[in-house]
Each structure stands twice: as C-alpha cells, then as structure tokens.
Coordinates of C-alpha atoms in Angstrom, one line a residue:
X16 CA -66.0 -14.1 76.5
X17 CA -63.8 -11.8 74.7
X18 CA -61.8 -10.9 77.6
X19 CA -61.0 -14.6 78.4
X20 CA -59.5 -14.9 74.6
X21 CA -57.1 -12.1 75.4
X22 CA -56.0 -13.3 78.3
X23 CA -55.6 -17.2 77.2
X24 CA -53.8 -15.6 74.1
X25 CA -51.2 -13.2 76.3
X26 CA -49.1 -16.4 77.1
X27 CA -48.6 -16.7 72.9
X28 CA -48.1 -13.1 72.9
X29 CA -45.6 -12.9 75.2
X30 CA -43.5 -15.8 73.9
X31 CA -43.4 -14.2 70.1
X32 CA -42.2 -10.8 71.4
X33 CA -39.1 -12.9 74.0
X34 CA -38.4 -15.1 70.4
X35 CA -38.2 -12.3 68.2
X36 CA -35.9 -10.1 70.8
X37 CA -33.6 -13.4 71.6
X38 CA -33.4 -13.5 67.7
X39 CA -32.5 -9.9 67.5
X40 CA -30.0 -9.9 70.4
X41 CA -28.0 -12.8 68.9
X42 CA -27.8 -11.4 65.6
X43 CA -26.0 -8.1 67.0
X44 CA -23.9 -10.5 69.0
X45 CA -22.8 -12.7 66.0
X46 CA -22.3 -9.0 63.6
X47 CA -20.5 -7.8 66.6
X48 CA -18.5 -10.6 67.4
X49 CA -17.8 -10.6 63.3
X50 CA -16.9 -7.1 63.3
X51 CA -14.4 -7.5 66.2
X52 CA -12.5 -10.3 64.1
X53 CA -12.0 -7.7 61.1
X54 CA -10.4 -5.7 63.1
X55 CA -7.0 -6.2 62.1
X56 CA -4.4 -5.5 64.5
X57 CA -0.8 -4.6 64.3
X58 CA 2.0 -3.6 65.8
X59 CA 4.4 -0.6 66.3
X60 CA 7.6 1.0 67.8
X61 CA 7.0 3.0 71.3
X62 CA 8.7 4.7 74.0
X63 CA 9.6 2.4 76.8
X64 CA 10.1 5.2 79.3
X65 CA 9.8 9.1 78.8
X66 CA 12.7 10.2 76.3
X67 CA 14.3 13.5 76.1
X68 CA 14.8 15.7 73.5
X69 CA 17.9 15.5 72.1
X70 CA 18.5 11.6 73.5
X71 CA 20.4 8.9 71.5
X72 CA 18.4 6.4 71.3
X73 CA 19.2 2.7 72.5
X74 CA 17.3 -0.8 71.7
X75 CA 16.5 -0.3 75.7
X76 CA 14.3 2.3 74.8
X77 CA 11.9 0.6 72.8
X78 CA 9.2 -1.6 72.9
X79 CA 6.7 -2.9 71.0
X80 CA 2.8 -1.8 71.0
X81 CA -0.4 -3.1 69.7
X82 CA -3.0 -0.9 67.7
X83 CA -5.7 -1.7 65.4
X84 CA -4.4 -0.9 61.7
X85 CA -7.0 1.3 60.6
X86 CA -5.1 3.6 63.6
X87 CA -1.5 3.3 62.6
X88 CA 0.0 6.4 61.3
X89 CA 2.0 5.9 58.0
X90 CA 4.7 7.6 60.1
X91 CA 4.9 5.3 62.8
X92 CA 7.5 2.7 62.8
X93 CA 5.8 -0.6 62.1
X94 CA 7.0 -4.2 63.1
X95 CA 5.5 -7.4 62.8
X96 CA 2.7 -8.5 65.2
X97 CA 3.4 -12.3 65.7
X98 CA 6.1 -14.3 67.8
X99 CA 7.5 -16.2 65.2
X100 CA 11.0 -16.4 64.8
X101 CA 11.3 -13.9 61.8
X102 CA 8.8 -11.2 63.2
X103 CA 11.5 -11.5 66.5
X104 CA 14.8 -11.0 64.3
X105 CA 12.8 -8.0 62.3
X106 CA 11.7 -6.2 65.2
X107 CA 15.6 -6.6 66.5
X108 CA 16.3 -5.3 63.0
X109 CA 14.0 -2.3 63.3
X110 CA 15.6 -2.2 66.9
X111 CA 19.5 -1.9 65.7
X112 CA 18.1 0.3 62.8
X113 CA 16.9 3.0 64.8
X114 CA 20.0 2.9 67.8
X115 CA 22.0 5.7 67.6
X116 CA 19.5 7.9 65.7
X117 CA 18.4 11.5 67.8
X118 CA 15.1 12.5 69.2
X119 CA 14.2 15.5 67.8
X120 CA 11.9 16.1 70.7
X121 CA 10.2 14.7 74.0
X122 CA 8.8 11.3 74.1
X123 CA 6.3 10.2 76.5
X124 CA 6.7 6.5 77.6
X125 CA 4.2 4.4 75.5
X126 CA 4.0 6.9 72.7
X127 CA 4.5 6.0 69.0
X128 CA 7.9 7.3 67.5
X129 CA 7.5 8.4 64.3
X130 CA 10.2 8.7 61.8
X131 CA 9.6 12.5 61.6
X132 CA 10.7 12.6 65.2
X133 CA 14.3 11.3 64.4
X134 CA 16.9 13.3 63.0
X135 CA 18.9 12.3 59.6
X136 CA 21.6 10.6 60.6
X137 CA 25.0 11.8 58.9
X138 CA 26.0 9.8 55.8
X139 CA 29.8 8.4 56.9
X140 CA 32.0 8.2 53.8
X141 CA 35.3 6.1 53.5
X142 CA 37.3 9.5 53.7
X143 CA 36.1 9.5 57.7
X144 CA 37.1 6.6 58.7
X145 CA 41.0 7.4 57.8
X146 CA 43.0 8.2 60.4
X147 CA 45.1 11.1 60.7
X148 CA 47.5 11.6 57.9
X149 CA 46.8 8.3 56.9
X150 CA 45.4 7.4 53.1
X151 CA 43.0 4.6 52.2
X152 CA 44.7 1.9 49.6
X153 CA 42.8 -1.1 47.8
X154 CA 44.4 -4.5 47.6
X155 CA 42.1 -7.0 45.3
X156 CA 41.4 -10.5 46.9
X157 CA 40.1 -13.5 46.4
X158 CA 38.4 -16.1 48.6
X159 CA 42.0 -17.9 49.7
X160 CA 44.0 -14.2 50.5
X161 CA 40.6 -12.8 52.3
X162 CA 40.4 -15.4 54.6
X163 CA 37.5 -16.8 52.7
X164 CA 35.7 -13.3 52.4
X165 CA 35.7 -13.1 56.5
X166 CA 37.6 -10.0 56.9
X167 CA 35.0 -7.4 57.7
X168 CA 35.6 -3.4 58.5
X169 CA 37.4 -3.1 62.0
X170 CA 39.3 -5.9 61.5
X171 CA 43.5 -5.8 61.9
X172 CA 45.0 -8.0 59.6
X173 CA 49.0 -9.0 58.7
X174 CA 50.1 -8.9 55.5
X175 CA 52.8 -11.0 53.5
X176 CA 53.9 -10.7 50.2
X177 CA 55.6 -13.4 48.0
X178 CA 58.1 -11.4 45.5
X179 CA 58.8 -12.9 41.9
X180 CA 61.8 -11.1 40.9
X181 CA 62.2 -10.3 37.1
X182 CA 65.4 -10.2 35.5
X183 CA 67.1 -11.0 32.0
X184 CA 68.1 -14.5 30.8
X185 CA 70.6 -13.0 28.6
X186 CA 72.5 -10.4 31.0
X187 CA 74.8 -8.0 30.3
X188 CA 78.6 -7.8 31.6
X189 CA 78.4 -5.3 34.7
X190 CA 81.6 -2.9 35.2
X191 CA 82.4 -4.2 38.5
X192 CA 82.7 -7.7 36.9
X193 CA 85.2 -6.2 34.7
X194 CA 87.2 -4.8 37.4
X195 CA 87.0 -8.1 39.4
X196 CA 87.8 -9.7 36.5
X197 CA 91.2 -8.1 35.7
X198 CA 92.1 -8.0 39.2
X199 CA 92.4 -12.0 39.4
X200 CA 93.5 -12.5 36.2
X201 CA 91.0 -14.3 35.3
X202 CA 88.6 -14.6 31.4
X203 CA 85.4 -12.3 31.4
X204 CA 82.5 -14.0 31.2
X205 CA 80.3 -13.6 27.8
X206 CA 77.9 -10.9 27.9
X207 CA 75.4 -14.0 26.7
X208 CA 76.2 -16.0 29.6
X209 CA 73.1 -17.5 31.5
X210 CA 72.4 -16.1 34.9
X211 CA 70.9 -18.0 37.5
X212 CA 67.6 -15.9 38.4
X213 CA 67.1 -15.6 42.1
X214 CA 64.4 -16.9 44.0
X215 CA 61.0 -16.1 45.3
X216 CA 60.5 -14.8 48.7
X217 CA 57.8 -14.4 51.2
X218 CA 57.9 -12.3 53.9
X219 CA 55.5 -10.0 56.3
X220 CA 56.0 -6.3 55.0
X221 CA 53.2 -4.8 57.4
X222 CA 51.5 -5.7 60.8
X223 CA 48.3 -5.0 62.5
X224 CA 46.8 -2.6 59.7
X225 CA 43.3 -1.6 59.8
X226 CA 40.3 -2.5 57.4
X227 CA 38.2 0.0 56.5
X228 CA 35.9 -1.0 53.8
X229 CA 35.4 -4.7 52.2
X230 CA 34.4 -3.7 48.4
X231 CA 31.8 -1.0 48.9
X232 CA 30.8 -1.7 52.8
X233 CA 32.0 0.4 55.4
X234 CA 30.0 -0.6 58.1
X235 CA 32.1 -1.1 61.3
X236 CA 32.0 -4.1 63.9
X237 CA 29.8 -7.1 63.8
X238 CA 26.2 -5.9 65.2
X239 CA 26.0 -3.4 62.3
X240 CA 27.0 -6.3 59.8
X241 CA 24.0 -7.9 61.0
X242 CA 21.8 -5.2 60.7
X243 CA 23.0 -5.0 57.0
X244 CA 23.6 -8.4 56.5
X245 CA 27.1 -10.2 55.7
X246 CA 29.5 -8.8 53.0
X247 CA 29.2 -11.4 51.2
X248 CA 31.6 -12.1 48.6
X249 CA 33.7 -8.9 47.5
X250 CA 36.9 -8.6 45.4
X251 CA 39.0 -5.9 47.3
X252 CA 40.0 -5.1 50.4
X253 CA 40.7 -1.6 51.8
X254 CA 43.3 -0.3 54.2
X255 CA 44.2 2.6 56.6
X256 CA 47.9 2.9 56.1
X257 CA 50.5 6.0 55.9
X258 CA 51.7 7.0 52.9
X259 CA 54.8 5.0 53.0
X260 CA 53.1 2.2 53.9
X261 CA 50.9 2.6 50.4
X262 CA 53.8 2.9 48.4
X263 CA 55.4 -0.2 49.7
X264 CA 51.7 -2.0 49.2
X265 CA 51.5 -0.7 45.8
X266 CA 55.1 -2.0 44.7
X267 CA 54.7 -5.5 46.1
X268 CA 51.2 -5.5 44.4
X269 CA 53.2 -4.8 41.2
X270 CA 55.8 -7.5 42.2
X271 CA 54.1 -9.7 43.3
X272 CA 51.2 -11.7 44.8
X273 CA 49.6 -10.1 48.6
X274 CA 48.1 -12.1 51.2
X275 CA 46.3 -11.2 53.8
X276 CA 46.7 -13.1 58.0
X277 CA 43.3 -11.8 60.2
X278 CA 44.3 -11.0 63.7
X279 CA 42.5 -12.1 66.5
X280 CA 39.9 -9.2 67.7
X281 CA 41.5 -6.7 70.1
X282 CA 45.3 -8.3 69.4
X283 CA 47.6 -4.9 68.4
X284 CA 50.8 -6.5 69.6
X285 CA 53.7 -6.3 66.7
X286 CA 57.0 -8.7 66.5
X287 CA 60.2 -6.6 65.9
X288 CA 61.6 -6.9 61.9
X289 CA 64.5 -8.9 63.3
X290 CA 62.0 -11.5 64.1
X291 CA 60.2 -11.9 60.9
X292 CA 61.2 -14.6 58.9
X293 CA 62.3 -14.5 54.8
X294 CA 62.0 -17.6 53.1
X295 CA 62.8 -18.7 49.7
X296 CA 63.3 -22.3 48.6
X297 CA 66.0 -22.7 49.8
X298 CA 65.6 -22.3 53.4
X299 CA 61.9 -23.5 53.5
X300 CA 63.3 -27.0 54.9
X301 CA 64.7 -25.4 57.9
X302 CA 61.3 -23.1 58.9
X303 CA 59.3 -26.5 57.9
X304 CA 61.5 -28.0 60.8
X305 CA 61.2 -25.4 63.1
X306 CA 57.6 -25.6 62.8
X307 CA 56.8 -28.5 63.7
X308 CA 55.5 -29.9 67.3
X309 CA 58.2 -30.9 69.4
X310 CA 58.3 -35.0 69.6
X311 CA 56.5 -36.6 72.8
X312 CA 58.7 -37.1 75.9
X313 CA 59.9 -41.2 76.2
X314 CA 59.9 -42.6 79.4
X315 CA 63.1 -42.9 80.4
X316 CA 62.1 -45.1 83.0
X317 CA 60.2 -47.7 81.3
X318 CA 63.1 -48.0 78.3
X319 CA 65.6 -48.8 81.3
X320 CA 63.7 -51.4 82.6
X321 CA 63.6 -53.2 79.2

C-alpha cells in the first residue's frame, strides 16, 4: 500500500523538480542576457596592417575596432562607436589628427595604437615657414581687402595699393620756379598761391606673394584647415616677402590703403611692370572702356536685306 503511494506520487515529484529547474534556467538566461546589455561597448584606433617602427603614419593605416569599455586603455585612441554622421567626421578628425605622426615602434595589424606609441610631433613656428632670406610682414585686413576672410595659409595673393598723396595747400615758391620764372620774363607766383593737389592712384606694387599665417594660424593647405576648423574671422594677414619688398609694403601701408587680389590655387604666372596699369581719376574713363565686353556681332546679312 505504501509502495503504491510512492509510485502514484513520483509523477508529482518529477514535475516539481523539471518546474523548479525551468524556473532556474530562465532566470540565469534573463541575468545573463541582462548582463550582456550592460556591457557597454566602444570603439578605438587600430592598425590596419603590420606597421613599422619608425613609419609615418597615413589615414590608410587605420581602422576602427570594437572593445567593451571596461577593456579600453586610457591610452588608446578612442572614437565614437555609432554611424551617425558626426561619429563619421570625428573619426576622420582623429584620422587627419594622427597622419603624419611617427611610430615609435612595431604595430601589429589589429593592435590598439596608443598615444605613447607616437612620437611628439615638432611644434612649427611662423619663423619656419619663411623662405630663404625672406622676412615675414603683417598687413591688417578687413572682410572687403581679405577677400571676405577667405585667404588661408598657402595661398598667393596680388596686392594693390591706392596712394593718397599729402601735400600743403599753402606751398612754398621752389628755386626752380624762380629760375623759370626769370628766364621768361614773366611775375613769380605768390608763395601763398593754391596748388592743385595731385590725385589718388591705384596700382599693383607686388605679385604672387605667399601667405603664411591669417592672424595667429599657420596651418598650411585646406585638409589641415579642416582638421582645425576654418580661420574664421581675423584682422591681419601675413606675408613671405624680401626685404625690399617689406619696405615698399610698409610705406604704402603708411600712404595709403592695401588690398589684397587671391590667385587661383597653383597660378605663379606674373605680368611684366610695363603691363600694370596706374589709374587716377582721370584716366579711370578710359580702363572703364577698356573693360568692358566687346559689343555682339550684327548680322550683316540680315541689315542688308532690310
């Protein structure tokens, strides 16, 4: 009788010990599955092949790698993890940041760089850029003689100045006057006599002159511009000139007002002074004619069939 009790109870048994291991087994599956979503994951800059020491790097030779957070080295070179537009320029940035910089030792492809394995790249100062025998002068700008703040470091740019001469209403008799005067026989004008002052000119004083700096920013060409960002606004310009070249800036600066013309990128081609113009007011009608577009051709045949 006993024995039949067990065995019609087993059944019951049996089903408790499966419930309460299903229950069990699910639990670990949902603290698992839990635990696996904490797991925050990010991303970092890797070799993309093997690298040797001493190797400049290039954006070629990088790549992007995923690692849980709680394994990334404060050394390592982090980016962002996601696809969105922004996390794509910032890894570029990161990219750009690092191209040019030295390995300081060999790179397996896949491994994490770490900024301890670059070396320090050399701080460039203005006084590098110059040229041989050449000196670095500062014109201040505004937004219409900058081009709008476009001019960036590399470009080439023209330059015109427009001369305000400064003289004397009330001038004074000159000696060769005198001698002019009493060799026509003719009265000496009054030493308070009005002279008519002479006119403005404009003219291009120097061609296809380097920029080396925009206000404080040195940074050369436009791919490190946009790793830095734009210059923005800025109030002075900097060129690489010779020394005679400065002085004759620095006396039409004093003179006068300086503009600036941007050359096209990669144009180093110079007219000869014989075919730079000079104008004033009173010749400004004739360049104003000689600019413009010449008149579309009439059809001759059509006006003799009228």
């Amino acid at each position: 009788m006993v024995k039949r009790t067990l065995k019609d109870k087993l059944p019951l048994i049996t089903a408790i010990i499966l419930g309460i291991l299903s229950v069990v087994a699910i639990q670990r599956y949902l603290a698992m599955k839990t635990q696996a979503r904490k797991i925050e994951q990010g991303s970092i800059l890797v070799a993309a092949g093997d690298i040797s020491k001493g190797t400049e790097l290039t954006q070629n030779m990088l790549t992007t790698r995923k690692l849980p957070v709680t394994a990334i080295s404060t050394v390592c070179i982090t980016v962002p993890s996601d696809n969105s537009p922004a996390a794509v320029q910032e890894t570029t940035r990161k990219k750009m940041m690092l191209s040019g910089r030295v390995v300081k030792r060999m790179l397996k492809a896949g491994e994490a760089i770490h900024w301890t394995d670059l070396q320090e790249p050399s701080r460039e100062t203005l006084s590098d850029k110059l040229s041989a025998g050449h000196r670095a002068i500062s014109i201040a700008v505004d937004t219409v003689t900058s081009v709008g703040n476009n001019i960036i470091p590399g470009d080439h740019v023209d330059v015109i100045a427009t001369m305000q001469p400064k003289i004397d209403a009330m001038s004074p008799v000159s000696t060769v006057e005198i001698l002019q005067a009493l060799s026509n026989n003719r009265p000496l004008r009054s030493p308070a006599a009005k002279v008519a002052a002479p006119l403005p000119t404009t003219k291009v004083i120097l061609q296809n002159v380097p920029v080396i700096a925009v206000g404080q920013d040195i940074s050369m060409g436009y791919e490190v511009n946009q790793l830095h960002g734009s210059p923005g606004r800025y109030s002075n310009i900097t060129l690489d000139v010779s020394l005679e070249q400065a002085v004759l800036l620095t006396h039409a600066r004093q003179q006068g007002a300086i503009s600036f013309i941007l050359r096209p990128r990669g144009s180093f081609d110079t007219l000869p002074t014989t075919r730079l113009i000079e104008i004033d007011n009173n010749n400004m009608n004739k360049y104003i004619r000689e600019a413009r577009p010449p008149a579309p051709a009439t059809d001759n045949a059509s006006e003799i069939s009228k």
